[in-house]
GROMACS .gro file of C-alpha atoms in nm:
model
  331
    1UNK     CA    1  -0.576  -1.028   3.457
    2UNK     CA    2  -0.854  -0.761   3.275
    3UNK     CA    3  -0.710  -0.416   3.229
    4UNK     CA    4  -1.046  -0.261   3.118
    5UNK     CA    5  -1.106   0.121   3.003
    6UNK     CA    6  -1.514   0.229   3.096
    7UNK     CA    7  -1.520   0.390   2.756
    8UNK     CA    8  -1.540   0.055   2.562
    9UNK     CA    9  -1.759  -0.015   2.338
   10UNK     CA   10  -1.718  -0.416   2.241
   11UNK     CA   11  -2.014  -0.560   2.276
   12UNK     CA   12  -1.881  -0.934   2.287
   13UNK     CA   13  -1.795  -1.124   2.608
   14UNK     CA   14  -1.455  -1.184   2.605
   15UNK     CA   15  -1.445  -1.586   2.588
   16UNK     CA   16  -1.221  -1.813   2.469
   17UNK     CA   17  -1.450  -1.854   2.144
   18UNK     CA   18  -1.484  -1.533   2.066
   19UNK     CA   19  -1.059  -1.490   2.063
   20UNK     CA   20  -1.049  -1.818   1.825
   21UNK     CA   21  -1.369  -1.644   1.608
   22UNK     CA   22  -1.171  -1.308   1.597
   23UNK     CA   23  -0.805  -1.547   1.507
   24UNK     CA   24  -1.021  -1.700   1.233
   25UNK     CA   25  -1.124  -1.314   1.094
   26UNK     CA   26  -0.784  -1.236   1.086
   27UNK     CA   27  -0.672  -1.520   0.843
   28UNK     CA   28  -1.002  -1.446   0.636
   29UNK     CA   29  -0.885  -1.117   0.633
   30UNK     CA   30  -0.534  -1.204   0.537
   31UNK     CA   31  -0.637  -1.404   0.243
   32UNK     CA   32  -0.865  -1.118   0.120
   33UNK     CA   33  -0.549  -0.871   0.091
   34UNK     CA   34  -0.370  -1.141  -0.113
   35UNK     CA   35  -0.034  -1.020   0.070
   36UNK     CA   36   0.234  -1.296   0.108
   37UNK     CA   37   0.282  -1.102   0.483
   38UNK     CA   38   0.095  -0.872   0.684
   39UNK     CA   39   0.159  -0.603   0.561
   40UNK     CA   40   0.157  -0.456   0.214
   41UNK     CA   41   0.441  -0.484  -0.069
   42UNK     CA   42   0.458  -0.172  -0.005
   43UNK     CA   43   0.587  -0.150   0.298
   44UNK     CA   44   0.970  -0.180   0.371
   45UNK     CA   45   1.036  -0.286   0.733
   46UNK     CA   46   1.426  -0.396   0.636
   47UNK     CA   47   1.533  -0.080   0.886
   48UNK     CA   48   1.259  -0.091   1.167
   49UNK     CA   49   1.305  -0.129   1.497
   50UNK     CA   50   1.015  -0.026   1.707
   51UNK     CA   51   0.711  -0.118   1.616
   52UNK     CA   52   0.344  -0.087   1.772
   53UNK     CA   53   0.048  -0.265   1.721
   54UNK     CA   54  -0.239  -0.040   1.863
   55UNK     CA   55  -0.588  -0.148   1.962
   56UNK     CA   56  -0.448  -0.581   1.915
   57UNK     CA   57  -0.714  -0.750   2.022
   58UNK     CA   58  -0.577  -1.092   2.024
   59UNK     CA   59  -0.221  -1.017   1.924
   60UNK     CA   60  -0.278  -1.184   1.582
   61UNK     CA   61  -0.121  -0.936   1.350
   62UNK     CA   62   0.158  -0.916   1.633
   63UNK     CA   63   0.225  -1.234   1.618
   64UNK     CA   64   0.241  -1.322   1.227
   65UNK     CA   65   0.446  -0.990   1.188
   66UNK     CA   66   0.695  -1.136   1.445
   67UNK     CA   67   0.670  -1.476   1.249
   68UNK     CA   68   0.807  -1.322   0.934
   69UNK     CA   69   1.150  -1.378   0.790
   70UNK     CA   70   1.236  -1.109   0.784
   71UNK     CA   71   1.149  -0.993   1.120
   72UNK     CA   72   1.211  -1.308   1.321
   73UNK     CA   73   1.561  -1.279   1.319
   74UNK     CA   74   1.613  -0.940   1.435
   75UNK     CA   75   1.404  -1.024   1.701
   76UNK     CA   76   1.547  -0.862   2.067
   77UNK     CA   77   1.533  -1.159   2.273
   78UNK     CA   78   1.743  -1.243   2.571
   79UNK     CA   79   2.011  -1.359   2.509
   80UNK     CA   80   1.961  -1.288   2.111
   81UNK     CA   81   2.245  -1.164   1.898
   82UNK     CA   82   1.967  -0.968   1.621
   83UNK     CA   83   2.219  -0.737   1.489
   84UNK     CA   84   2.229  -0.385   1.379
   85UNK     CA   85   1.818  -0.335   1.340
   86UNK     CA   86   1.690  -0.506   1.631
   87UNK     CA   87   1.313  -0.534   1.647
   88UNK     CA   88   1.129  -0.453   1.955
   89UNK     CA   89   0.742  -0.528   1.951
   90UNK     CA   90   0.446  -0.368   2.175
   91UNK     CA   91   0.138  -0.411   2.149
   92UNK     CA   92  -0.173  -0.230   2.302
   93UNK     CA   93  -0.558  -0.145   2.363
   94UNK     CA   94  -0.843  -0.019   2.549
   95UNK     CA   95  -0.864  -0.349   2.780
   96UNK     CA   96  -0.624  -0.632   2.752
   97UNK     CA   97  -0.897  -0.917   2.799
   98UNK     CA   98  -0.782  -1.066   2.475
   99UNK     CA   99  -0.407  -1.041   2.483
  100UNK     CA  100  -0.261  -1.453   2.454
  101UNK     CA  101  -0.078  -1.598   2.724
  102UNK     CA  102   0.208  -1.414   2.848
  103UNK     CA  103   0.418  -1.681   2.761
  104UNK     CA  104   0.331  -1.668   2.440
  105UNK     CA  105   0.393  -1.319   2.378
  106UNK     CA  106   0.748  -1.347   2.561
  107UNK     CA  107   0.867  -1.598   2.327
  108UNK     CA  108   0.852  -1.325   2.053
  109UNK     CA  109   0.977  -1.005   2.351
  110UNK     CA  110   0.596  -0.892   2.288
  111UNK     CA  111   0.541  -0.589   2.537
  112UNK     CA  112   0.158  -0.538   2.620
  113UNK     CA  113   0.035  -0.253   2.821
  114UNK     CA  114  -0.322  -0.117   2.835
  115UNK     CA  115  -0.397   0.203   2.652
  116UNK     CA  116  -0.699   0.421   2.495
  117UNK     CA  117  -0.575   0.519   2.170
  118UNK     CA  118  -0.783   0.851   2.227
  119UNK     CA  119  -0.587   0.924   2.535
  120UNK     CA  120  -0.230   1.005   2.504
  121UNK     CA  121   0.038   0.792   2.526
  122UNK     CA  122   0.265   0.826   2.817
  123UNK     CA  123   0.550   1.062   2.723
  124UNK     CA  124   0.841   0.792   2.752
  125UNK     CA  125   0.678   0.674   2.443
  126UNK     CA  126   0.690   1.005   2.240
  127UNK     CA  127   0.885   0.957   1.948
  128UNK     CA  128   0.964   0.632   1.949
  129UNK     CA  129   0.828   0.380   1.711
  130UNK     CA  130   0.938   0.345   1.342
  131UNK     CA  131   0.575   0.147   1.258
  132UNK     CA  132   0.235   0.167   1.347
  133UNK     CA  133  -0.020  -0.085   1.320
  134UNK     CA  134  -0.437  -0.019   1.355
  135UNK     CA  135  -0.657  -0.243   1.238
  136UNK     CA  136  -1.111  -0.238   1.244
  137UNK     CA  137  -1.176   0.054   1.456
  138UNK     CA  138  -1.450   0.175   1.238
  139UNK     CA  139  -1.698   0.012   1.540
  140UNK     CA  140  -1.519   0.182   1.785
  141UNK     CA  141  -1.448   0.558   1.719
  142UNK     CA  142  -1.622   0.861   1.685
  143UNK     CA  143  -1.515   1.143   1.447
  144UNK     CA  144  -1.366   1.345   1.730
  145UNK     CA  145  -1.208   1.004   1.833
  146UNK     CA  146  -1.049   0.946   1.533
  147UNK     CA  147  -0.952   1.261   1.580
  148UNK     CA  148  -0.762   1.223   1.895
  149UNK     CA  149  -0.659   0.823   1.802
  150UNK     CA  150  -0.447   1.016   1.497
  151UNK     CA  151  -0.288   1.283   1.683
  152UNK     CA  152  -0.149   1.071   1.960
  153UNK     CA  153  -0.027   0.786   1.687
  154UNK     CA  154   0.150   1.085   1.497
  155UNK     CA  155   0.320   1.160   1.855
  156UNK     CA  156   0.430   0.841   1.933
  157UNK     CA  157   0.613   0.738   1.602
  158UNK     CA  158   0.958   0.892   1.506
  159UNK     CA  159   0.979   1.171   1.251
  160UNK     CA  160   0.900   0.987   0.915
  161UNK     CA  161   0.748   0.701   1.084
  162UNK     CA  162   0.497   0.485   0.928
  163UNK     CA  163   0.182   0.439   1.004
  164UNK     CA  164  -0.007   0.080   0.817
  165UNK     CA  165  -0.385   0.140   0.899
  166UNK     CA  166  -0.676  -0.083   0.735
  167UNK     CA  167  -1.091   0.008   0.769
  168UNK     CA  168  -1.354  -0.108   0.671
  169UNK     CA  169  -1.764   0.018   0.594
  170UNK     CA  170  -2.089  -0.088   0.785
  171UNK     CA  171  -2.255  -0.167   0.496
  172UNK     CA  172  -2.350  -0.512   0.312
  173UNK     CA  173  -2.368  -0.494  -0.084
  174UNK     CA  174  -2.531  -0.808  -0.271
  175UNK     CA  175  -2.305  -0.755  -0.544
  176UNK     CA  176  -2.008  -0.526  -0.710
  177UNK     CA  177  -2.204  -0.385  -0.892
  178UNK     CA  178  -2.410  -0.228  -0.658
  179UNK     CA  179  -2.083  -0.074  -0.427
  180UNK     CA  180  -2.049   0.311  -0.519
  181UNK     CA  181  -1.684   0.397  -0.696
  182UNK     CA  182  -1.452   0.516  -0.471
  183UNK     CA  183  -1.369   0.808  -0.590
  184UNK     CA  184  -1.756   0.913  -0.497
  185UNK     CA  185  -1.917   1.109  -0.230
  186UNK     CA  186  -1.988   0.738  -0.010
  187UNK     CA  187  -2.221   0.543   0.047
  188UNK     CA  188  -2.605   0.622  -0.020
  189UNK     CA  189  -2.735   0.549   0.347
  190UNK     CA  190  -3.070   0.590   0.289
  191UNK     CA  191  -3.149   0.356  -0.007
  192UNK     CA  192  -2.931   0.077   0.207
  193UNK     CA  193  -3.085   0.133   0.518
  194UNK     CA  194  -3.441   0.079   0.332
  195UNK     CA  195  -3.379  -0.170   0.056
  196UNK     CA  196  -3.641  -0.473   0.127
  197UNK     CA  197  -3.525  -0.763   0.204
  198UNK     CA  198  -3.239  -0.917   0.412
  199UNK     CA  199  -2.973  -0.674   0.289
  200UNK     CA  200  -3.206  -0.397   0.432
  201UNK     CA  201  -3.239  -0.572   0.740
  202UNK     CA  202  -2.860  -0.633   0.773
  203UNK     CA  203  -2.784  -0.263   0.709
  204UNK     CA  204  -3.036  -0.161   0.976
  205UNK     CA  205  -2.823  -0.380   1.216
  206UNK     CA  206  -2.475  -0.307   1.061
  207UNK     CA  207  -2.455   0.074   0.942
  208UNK     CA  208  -2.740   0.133   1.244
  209UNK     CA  209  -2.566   0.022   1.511
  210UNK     CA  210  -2.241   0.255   1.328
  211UNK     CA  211  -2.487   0.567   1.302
  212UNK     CA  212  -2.640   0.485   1.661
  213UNK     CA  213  -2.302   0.512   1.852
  214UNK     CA  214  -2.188   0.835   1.612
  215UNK     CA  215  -1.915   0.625   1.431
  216UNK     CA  216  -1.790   0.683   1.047
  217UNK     CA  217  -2.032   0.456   0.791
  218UNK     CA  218  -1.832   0.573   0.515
  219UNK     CA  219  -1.455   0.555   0.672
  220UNK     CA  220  -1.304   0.417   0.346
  221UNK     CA  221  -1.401   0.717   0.200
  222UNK     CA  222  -1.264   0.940   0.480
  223UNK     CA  223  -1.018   0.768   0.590
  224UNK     CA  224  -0.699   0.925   0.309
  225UNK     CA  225  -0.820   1.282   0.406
  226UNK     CA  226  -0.868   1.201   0.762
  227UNK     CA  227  -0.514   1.081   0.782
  228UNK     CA  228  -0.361   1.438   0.579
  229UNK     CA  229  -0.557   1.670   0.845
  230UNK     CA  230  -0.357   1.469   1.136
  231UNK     CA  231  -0.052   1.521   0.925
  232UNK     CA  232   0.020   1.285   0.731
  233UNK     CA  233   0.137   1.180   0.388
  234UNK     CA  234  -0.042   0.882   0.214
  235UNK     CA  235   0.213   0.706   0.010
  236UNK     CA  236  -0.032   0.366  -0.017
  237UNK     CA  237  -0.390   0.265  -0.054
  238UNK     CA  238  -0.632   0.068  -0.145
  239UNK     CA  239  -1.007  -0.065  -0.177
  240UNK     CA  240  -1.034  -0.417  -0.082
  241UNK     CA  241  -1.346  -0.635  -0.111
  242UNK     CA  242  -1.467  -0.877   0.150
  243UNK     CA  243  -1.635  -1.147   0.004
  244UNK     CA  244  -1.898  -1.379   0.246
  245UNK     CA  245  -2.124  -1.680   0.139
  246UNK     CA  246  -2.133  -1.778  -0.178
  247UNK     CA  247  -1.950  -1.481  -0.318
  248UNK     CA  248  -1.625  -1.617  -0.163
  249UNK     CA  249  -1.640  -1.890  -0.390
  250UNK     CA  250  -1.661  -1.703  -0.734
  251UNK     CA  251  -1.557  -1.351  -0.658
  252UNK     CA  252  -1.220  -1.204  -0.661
  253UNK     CA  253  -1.071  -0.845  -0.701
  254UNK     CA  254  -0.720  -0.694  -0.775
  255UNK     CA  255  -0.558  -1.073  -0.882
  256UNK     CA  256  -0.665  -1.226  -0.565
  257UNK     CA  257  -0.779  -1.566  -0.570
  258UNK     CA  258  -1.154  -1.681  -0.445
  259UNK     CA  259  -1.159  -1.743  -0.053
  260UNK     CA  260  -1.370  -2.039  -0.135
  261UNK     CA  261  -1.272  -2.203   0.227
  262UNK     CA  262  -1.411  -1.919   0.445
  263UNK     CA  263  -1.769  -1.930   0.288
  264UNK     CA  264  -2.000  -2.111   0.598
  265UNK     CA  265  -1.744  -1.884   0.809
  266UNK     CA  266  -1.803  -1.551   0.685
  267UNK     CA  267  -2.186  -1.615   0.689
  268UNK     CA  268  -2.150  -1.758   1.068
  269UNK     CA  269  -1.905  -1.474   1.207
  270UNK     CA  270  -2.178  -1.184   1.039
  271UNK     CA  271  -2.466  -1.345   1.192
  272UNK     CA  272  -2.304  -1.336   1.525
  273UNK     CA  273  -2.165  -1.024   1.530
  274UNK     CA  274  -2.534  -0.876   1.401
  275UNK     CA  275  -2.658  -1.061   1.708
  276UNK     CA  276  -2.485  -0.844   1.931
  277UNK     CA  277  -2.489  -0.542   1.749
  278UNK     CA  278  -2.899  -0.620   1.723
  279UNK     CA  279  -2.924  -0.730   2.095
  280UNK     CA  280  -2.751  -0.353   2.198
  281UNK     CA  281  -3.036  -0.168   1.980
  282UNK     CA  282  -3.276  -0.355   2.082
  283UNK     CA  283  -3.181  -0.265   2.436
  284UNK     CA  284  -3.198   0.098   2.360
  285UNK     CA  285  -3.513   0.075   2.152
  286UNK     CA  286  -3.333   0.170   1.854
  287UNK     CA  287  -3.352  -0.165   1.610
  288UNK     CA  288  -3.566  -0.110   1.291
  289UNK     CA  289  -3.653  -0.246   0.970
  290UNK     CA  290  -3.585  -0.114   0.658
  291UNK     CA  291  -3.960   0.038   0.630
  292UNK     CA  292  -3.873   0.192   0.970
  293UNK     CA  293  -4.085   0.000   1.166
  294UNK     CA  294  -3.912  -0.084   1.517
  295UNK     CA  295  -3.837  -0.434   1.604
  296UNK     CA  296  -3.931  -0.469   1.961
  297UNK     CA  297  -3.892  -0.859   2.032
  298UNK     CA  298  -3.607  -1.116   2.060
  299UNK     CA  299  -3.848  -1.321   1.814
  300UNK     CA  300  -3.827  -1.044   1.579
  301UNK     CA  301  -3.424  -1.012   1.562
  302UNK     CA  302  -3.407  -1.377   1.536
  303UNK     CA  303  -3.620  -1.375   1.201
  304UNK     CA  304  -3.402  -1.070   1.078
  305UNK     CA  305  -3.107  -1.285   1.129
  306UNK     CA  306  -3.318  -1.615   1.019
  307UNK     CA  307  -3.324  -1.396   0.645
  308UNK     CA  308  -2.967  -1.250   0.624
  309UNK     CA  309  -2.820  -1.612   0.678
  310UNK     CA  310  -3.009  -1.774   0.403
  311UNK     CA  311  -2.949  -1.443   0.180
  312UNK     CA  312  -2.601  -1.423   0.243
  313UNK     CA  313  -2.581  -1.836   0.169
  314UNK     CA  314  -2.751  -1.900  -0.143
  315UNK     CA  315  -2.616  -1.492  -0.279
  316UNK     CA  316  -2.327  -1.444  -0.134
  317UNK     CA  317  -2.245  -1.042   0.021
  318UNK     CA  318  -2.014  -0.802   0.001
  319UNK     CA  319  -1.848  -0.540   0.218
  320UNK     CA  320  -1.535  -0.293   0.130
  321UNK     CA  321  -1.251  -0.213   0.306
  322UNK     CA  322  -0.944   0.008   0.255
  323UNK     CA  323  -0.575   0.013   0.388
  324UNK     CA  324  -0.332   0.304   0.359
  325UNK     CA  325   0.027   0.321   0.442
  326UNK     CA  326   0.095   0.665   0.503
  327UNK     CA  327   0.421   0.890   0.671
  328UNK     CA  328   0.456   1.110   0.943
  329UNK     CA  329   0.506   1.465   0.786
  330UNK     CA  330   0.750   1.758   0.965
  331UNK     CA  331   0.506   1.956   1.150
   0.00000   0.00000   0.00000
């Protein structure tokens, strides 16, 4: 059964394709941080016990972190001996429509519980977890949630906990070469929001539905200070690149190899989701192209989505991302 929060904003039913779309994201997303686990190199998890995935979704990074070997083991189970550093898992969001099976998540002592990350967490949990996991909320959150998500993480870990956090930008690049360098002001909303063509049209959709709901377009950029005004310490971080169409059979970044496998997926899962993000502004009167002109009809979405699949096909298109592992300072 649905524990469901008023506030949320996911505009996709909750069906069993759209949990096996979002498992397939997750791998594509996986293979795009070239990590041999979920989380970073980085990140030593030899001494942690209590760990919380916040805002899961499906579970899937719950799951694979419970999977690894040096996690299974240490597993609390009943009747487990996981010596000195148990691990205890939880996992969490806004409504709990996509959590697995129950008796999947009991097979690796997965607690679930329902929780708004911009509401405080009950005070039993003050204090308690060693590692935090958030993962794609930049579709979800305001600045002032943000805000509020980072001050009640920061409350819930232990002093000198970690928090593992990865974003990503509503914005569609052809190329590279075109992405601004990170160390820049962001990203130049007004020439992508007009650029002719299909990436124009799937930045109105994209970054409009972002600016339409007040959320961050530019939270790679943000996202290291963000995290040092809610007190904390960035000791890891780093741009990623998210290839789609043809780009995912040629481009690669940092070492990583070509995702050449998850090229008719990545085109297919951005179509979609820019149907629902489209179908939400057309509701509210808000969809336009990139010479401003509204788009008023179903007819006229489906030939703005028509264009971005064959663009994003024969080109290929790029998005950027960014993950930080950063530490709980001493107030």
């Amino acid at each position: 059964m649905s524990e469901a929060a008023t506030n949320s904003l996911y505009v996709i039913p909750a069906e069993t394709p759209e949990k096996q779309r979002l498992g397939k994201q997750y791998a594509f997303k996986r293979a795009v941080c070239g990590w041999d686990a979920p989380i970073p190199p980085s990140l030593d998890v030899s001494n942690v016990s209590d760990v919380l995935d916040v805002a899961a979704g499906t579970c899937a990074w719950t799951l694979d972190f419970a999977n690894q070997p040096q996690i299974k083991p240490r597993l609390a189970l009943p009747g487990s001996a996981p010596g000195p550093t148990p691990v205890r898992l939880y996992a969490c969001d806004i409504d709990t429509k996509f959590f697995p099976d129950k008796a999947l998540t009991d097979q690796f002592g997965v607690s679930t519980f329902q929780q708004d990350a911009t509401v405080p967490f009950p005070p039993e949990l003050h204090g308690k977890f060693d590692l935090v996991h958030v993962s794609f909320l930049f579709l979800c959150l305001t600045e002032t949630g943000w805000r509020s998500a980072l001050e009640n993480i920061r409350q819930v870990l232990k002093p000198g906990g970690t928090l593992m956090i990865d974003e990503a930008d509503p914005i569609m690049y052809p190329n590279v070469e075109s992405v601004p360098p990170e160390d820049g002001p962001g990203h130049d909303l007004n020439a992508r929001l007009s650029e002719p063509g299909a990436f124009g049209k799937a930045n109105r959709i994209y970054a409009g539905f972002a600016l339409e709901n007040d959320f961050i377009p530019d939270m790679t950029f943000r996202l290291p200070a963000l995290l040092h005004s809610a007190g904390f310490a960035v000791k890891d971080t780093q741009r990623l690149y998210a290839p789609s169409g043809a780009l995912c059979a040629s481009f690669s970044a940092s070492g990583r190899a070509p995702v050449a496998e998850f090229a008719d997926f990545t085109v297919d899962n951005y179509v979609f989701i820019f149907g629902h993000l489209a179908g939400a502004l057309l509701a509210k009167g808000a969809l336009r192209g990139p010479d401003g002109t509204p788009v008023t009809t179903k007819e006229g979405v489906q030939a703005m989505l028509e264009e971005i699949d064959a663009a994003f096909r024969a080109g290929g298109a790029l998005s950027v991302g960014r993950y930080c592992v950063a530490v709980k300072e001493s107030a």
